GROMACS .gro file of C-alpha atoms in nm:
model
  202
    1MET     CA    1  -3.171  13.610  -3.624
    2PRO     CA    2  -3.236  13.237  -3.672
    3THR     CA    3  -3.200  13.076  -4.014
    4LEU     CA    4  -3.396  12.798  -4.180
    5THR     CA    5  -3.201  12.611  -4.448
    6LEU     CA    6  -3.384  12.376  -4.685
    7VAL     CA    7  -3.202  12.117  -4.896
    8ARG     CA    8  -3.355  11.864  -5.131
    9HIS     CA    9  -3.164  11.534  -5.113
   10GLY     CA   10  -2.900  11.459  -5.375
   11GLN     CA   11  -2.978  11.259  -5.688
   12SER     CA   12  -3.121  10.915  -5.606
   13LEU     CA   13  -3.096  10.602  -5.818
   14TRP     CA   14  -3.455  10.645  -5.936
   15ASN     CA   15  -3.404  11.016  -6.008
   16HIS     CA   16  -3.126  10.898  -6.238
   17GLU     CA   17  -3.354  10.635  -6.396
   18ASN     CA   18  -3.642  10.887  -6.436
   19ARG     CA   19  -3.877  10.680  -6.218
   20PHE     CA   20  -4.147  10.788  -5.974
   21THR     CA   21  -3.999  10.730  -5.628
   22GLY     CA   22  -4.233  10.860  -5.358
   23PHE     CA   23  -4.221  10.649  -5.041
   24VAL     CA   24  -3.993  10.382  -5.194
   25ASP     CA   25  -3.660  10.387  -5.011
   26VAL     CA   26  -3.390  10.408  -5.279
   27PRO     CA   27  -3.024  10.504  -5.229
   28LEU     CA   28  -2.827  10.802  -5.355
   29THR     CA   29  -2.613  10.774  -5.666
   30GLU     CA   30  -2.249  10.880  -5.655
   31GLN     CA   31  -2.360  11.203  -5.822
   32GLY     CA   32  -2.612  11.245  -5.538
   33ARG     CA   33  -2.334  11.208  -5.281
   34ASN     CA   34  -2.129  11.467  -5.469
   35GLU     CA   35  -2.431  11.701  -5.469
   36ALA     CA   36  -2.451  11.661  -5.090
   37ARG     CA   37  -2.083  11.753  -5.059
   38LEU     CA   38  -2.138  12.057  -5.284
   39ALA     CA   39  -2.435  12.159  -5.066
   40ALA     CA   40  -2.205  12.145  -4.762
   41LYS     CA   41  -1.947  12.355  -4.946
   42ALA     CA   42  -2.215  12.618  -5.012
   43LEU     CA   43  -2.301  12.615  -4.640
   44GLN     CA   44  -1.944  12.657  -4.513
   45GLY     CA   45  -1.933  12.900  -4.224
   46MET     CA   46  -2.291  12.831  -4.112
   47LYS     CA   47  -2.349  12.678  -3.771
   48PHE     CA   48  -2.660  12.465  -3.724
   49ASP     CA   49  -2.824  12.382  -3.391
   50VAL     CA   50  -3.065  12.109  -3.502
   51ALA     CA   51  -3.148  11.915  -3.820
   52TYR     CA   52  -3.469  11.760  -3.950
   53THR     CA   53  -3.501  11.492  -4.216
   54SER     CA   54  -3.750  11.233  -4.340
   55ALA     CA   55  -3.776  10.862  -4.269
   56LEU     CA   56  -3.619  10.785  -4.610
   57SER     CA   57  -3.252  10.698  -4.649
   58ARG     CA   58  -3.177  10.926  -4.947
   59ALA     CA   59  -3.256  11.233  -4.736
   60GLN     CA   60  -3.083  11.092  -4.426
   61GLU     CA   61  -2.764  11.010  -4.619
   62THR     CA   62  -2.760  11.357  -4.777
   63LEU     CA   63  -2.790  11.511  -4.430
   64ASP     CA   64  -2.516  11.285  -4.290
   65ILE     CA   65  -2.277  11.385  -4.571
   66ILE     CA   66  -2.352  11.756  -4.523
   67LEU     CA   67  -2.291  11.745  -4.148
   68GLU     CA   68  -1.980  11.527  -4.182
   69THR     CA   69  -1.836  11.761  -4.446
   70LEU     CA   70  -1.908  12.062  -4.225
   71GLY     CA   71  -1.766  11.882  -3.920
   72GLN     CA   72  -2.082  11.940  -3.713
   73ARG     CA   73  -2.249  11.699  -3.471
   74ILE     CA   74  -2.600  11.817  -3.384
   75PRO     CA   75  -2.934  11.663  -3.281
   76ILE     CA   76  -3.121  11.505  -3.576
   77ILE     CA   77  -3.498  11.455  -3.582
   78ARG     CA   78  -3.625  11.203  -3.838
   79ASP     CA   79  -3.996  11.205  -3.915
   80ALA     CA   80  -4.214  11.054  -4.188
   81ALA     CA   81  -4.411  11.381  -4.201
   82LEU     CA   82  -4.123  11.510  -4.416
   83ASN     CA   83  -4.132  11.213  -4.657
   84GLU     CA   84  -4.166  11.266  -5.029
   85ARG     CA   85  -4.516  11.280  -5.176
   86HIS     CA   86  -4.664  10.928  -5.213
   87TYR     CA   87  -4.703  10.860  -5.584
   88GLY     CA   88  -4.936  10.563  -5.536
   89ASP     CA   89  -4.970  10.340  -5.844
   90LEU     CA   90  -4.703  10.543  -6.026
   91GLN     CA   91  -4.426  10.447  -5.782
   92GLY     CA   92  -4.150  10.255  -5.957
   93LEU     CA   93  -4.275  10.341  -6.306
   94ASN     CA   94  -4.050  10.517  -6.554
   95LYS     CA   95  -4.208  10.857  -6.622
   96ALA     CA   96  -4.206  10.806  -7.000
   97ASP     CA   97  -4.363  10.459  -6.962
   98ALA     CA   98  -4.629  10.604  -6.731
   99ALA     CA   99  -4.715  10.863  -6.997
  100LYS     CA  100  -4.760  10.583  -7.251
  101GLU     CA  101  -4.977  10.380  -7.014
  102PHE     CA  102  -5.202  10.655  -6.874
  103GLY     CA  103  -5.162  10.929  -7.136
  104ASP     CA  104  -4.929  11.225  -7.133
  105GLN     CA  105  -5.192  11.478  -7.022
  106GLN     CA  106  -5.316  11.259  -6.737
  107VAL     CA  107  -4.965  11.206  -6.599
  108LYS     CA  108  -4.895  11.578  -6.634
  109LEU     CA  109  -5.213  11.650  -6.436
  110TRP     CA  110  -5.106  11.413  -6.158
  111ARG     CA  111  -4.754  11.558  -6.147
  112ARG     CA  112  -4.829  11.926  -6.191
  113SER     CA  113  -5.169  11.993  -6.038
  114TYR     CA  114  -5.199  12.096  -5.674
  115ASP     CA  115  -5.501  11.892  -5.571
  116VAL     CA  116  -5.533  11.593  -5.809
  117PRO     CA  117  -5.366  11.279  -5.663
  118PRO     CA  118  -5.244  10.984  -5.870
  119PRO     CA  119  -5.435  10.659  -5.807
  120ASN     CA  120  -5.379  10.549  -5.445
  121GLY     CA  121  -5.135  10.834  -5.391
  122GLU     CA  122  -5.109  11.191  -5.260
  123SER     CA  123  -5.159  11.525  -5.428
  124LEU     CA  124  -4.925  11.809  -5.336
  125GLU     CA  125  -5.213  11.950  -5.129
  126MET     CA  126  -5.231  11.625  -4.928
  127THR     CA  127  -4.853  11.628  -4.882
  128ALA     CA  128  -4.869  11.984  -4.748
  129LYS     CA  129  -5.139  11.879  -4.500
  130ARG     CA  130  -4.889  11.653  -4.322
  131VAL     CA  131  -4.575  11.865  -4.373
  132LEU     CA  132  -4.708  12.201  -4.251
  133PRO     CA  133  -4.854  12.087  -3.916
  134PHE     CA  134  -4.517  11.922  -3.844
  135TYR     CA  135  -4.345  12.249  -3.934
  136GLU     CA  136  -4.566  12.441  -3.693
  137ARG     CA  137  -4.533  12.178  -3.419
  138ALA     CA  138  -4.158  12.122  -3.434
  139ILE     CA  139  -3.947  12.328  -3.675
  140ALA     CA  140  -4.112  12.666  -3.608
  141GLY     CA  141  -4.069  12.605  -3.235
  142ASP     CA  142  -3.693  12.571  -3.275
  143LEU     CA  143  -3.683  12.887  -3.487
  144ARG     CA  144  -3.872  13.076  -3.216
  145LEU     CA  145  -3.603  12.963  -2.971
  146GLY     CA  146  -3.344  13.130  -3.197
  147LYS     CA  147  -3.202  12.804  -3.334
  148ASN     CA  148  -3.050  12.769  -3.679
  149VAL     CA  149  -3.239  12.481  -3.840
  150LEU     CA  150  -3.133  12.257  -4.130
  151VAL     CA  151  -3.405  12.059  -4.311
  152VAL     CA  152  -3.296  11.793  -4.561
  153ALA     CA  153  -3.603  11.643  -4.724
  154HIS     CA  154  -3.759  11.596  -5.070
  155GLY     CA  155  -3.883  11.789  -5.371
  156ASN     CA  156  -4.248  11.795  -5.266
  157SER     CA  157  -4.211  11.816  -4.889
  158ASN     CA  158  -3.973  12.110  -4.935
  159ARG     CA  159  -4.209  12.266  -5.190
  160SER     CA  160  -4.479  12.257  -4.923
  161LEU     CA  161  -4.249  12.451  -4.689
  162VAL     CA  162  -4.152  12.703  -4.958
  163MET     CA  163  -4.521  12.748  -5.037
  164LYS     CA  164  -4.584  12.857  -4.678
  165LEU     CA  165  -4.269  13.066  -4.639
  166ASP     CA  166  -4.304  13.247  -4.974
  167LYS     CA  167  -4.685  13.271  -4.942
  168LEU     CA  168  -4.743  13.097  -5.276
  169THR     CA  169  -5.083  12.983  -5.400
  170GLY     CA  170  -5.151  12.624  -5.506
  171GLU     CA  171  -5.127  12.736  -5.868
  172GLN     CA  172  -4.792  12.908  -5.812
  173VAL     CA  173  -4.626  12.624  -5.620
  174VAL     CA  174  -4.685  12.360  -5.889
  175GLY     CA  175  -4.444  12.547  -6.117
  176LEU     CA  176  -4.173  12.561  -5.849
  177GLU     CA  177  -3.869  12.343  -5.919
  178LEU     CA  178  -3.618  12.265  -5.645
  179ALA     CA  179  -3.287  12.126  -5.768
  180THR     CA  180  -3.130  11.828  -5.591
  181GLY     CA  181  -2.862  11.929  -5.342
  182ALA     CA  182  -2.922  12.306  -5.377
  183PRO     CA  183  -2.959  12.485  -5.039
  184LEU     CA  184  -3.214  12.761  -4.985
  185ILE     CA  185  -3.153  12.980  -4.679
  186TYR     CA  186  -3.425  13.183  -4.507
  187GLU     CA  187  -3.343  13.443  -4.244
  188MET     CA  188  -3.632  13.445  -3.998
  189SER     CA  189  -3.761  13.688  -3.738
  190PRO     CA  190  -3.828  13.554  -3.385
  191ASP     CA  191  -4.202  13.554  -3.458
  192GLY     CA  192  -4.160  13.334  -3.766
  193GLN     CA  193  -4.170  13.592  -4.046
  194VAL     CA  194  -3.933  13.563  -4.341
  195LEU     CA  195  -3.685  13.852  -4.347
  196SER     CA  196  -3.486  13.742  -4.652
  197LYS     CA  197  -3.388  13.435  -4.854
  198HIS     CA  198  -3.101  13.343  -5.079
  199THR     CA  199  -2.941  13.047  -5.253
  200PRO     CA  200  -2.571  13.015  -5.160
  201MET     CA  201  -2.329  12.894  -5.427
  202PRO     CA  202  -2.044  12.651  -5.353
   0.00000   0.00000   0.00000
C-alpha cells in the first residue's frame, strides 16, 4: 500500500524569533537543520518515489537534508500551492508585539479561527482552498499509482492536508499543532482512503 508522509519544515529563523513568517522566505536555523536530520532518522528504512515541497527555501532545505541523510535521489515537485498561509500585515511582526498593537484577542482570532483572515492575508480556510485542489490534482494521483509520497511543507499547508485526511471540521483543525520536523505517516488504500497513521520516532 502507498504511504503519504507529511513533514513540517525545521525551525526557521523567524520561528526562533517568534515572528509571523507566512510567504516571507527565511532560512532554517541550525536547530532547524538538526530537526530535518532527526526527521530523516525517524524515516530510516522508508523508500520514497516522489517528493513535494513549497516554493519557500525553509521547506526545500528541510527536504534536501532529509533526502541527503536517507541517501535517496527522487523527483521533487516544488509548488507555491503548498506555501505557508499568507499572514498579510502581520508578516515580520513579533507575535507579542502584534498582540500589543492589535489586541491579544484580535490576534488570537486571526491565528486560531478557521475563516477570519488577518488584514491583507489568508485564513486557514483560504489556505486550504489552494492546498487541497493541488493535493487532488497531483499528490493523490501519485498515491493512486502506488507511489510512496513525501510532502515537506508548512504548519498551515500541512494542517490543511491533515484536515482532509483525518476528516476534521474547521473548528477541530484550528486546535491542531504540528511540530517542526516531526513526520506523520499515512498508509493509504489505492482509492485514497486512510488505512492508518502514525508518528515515527527517531
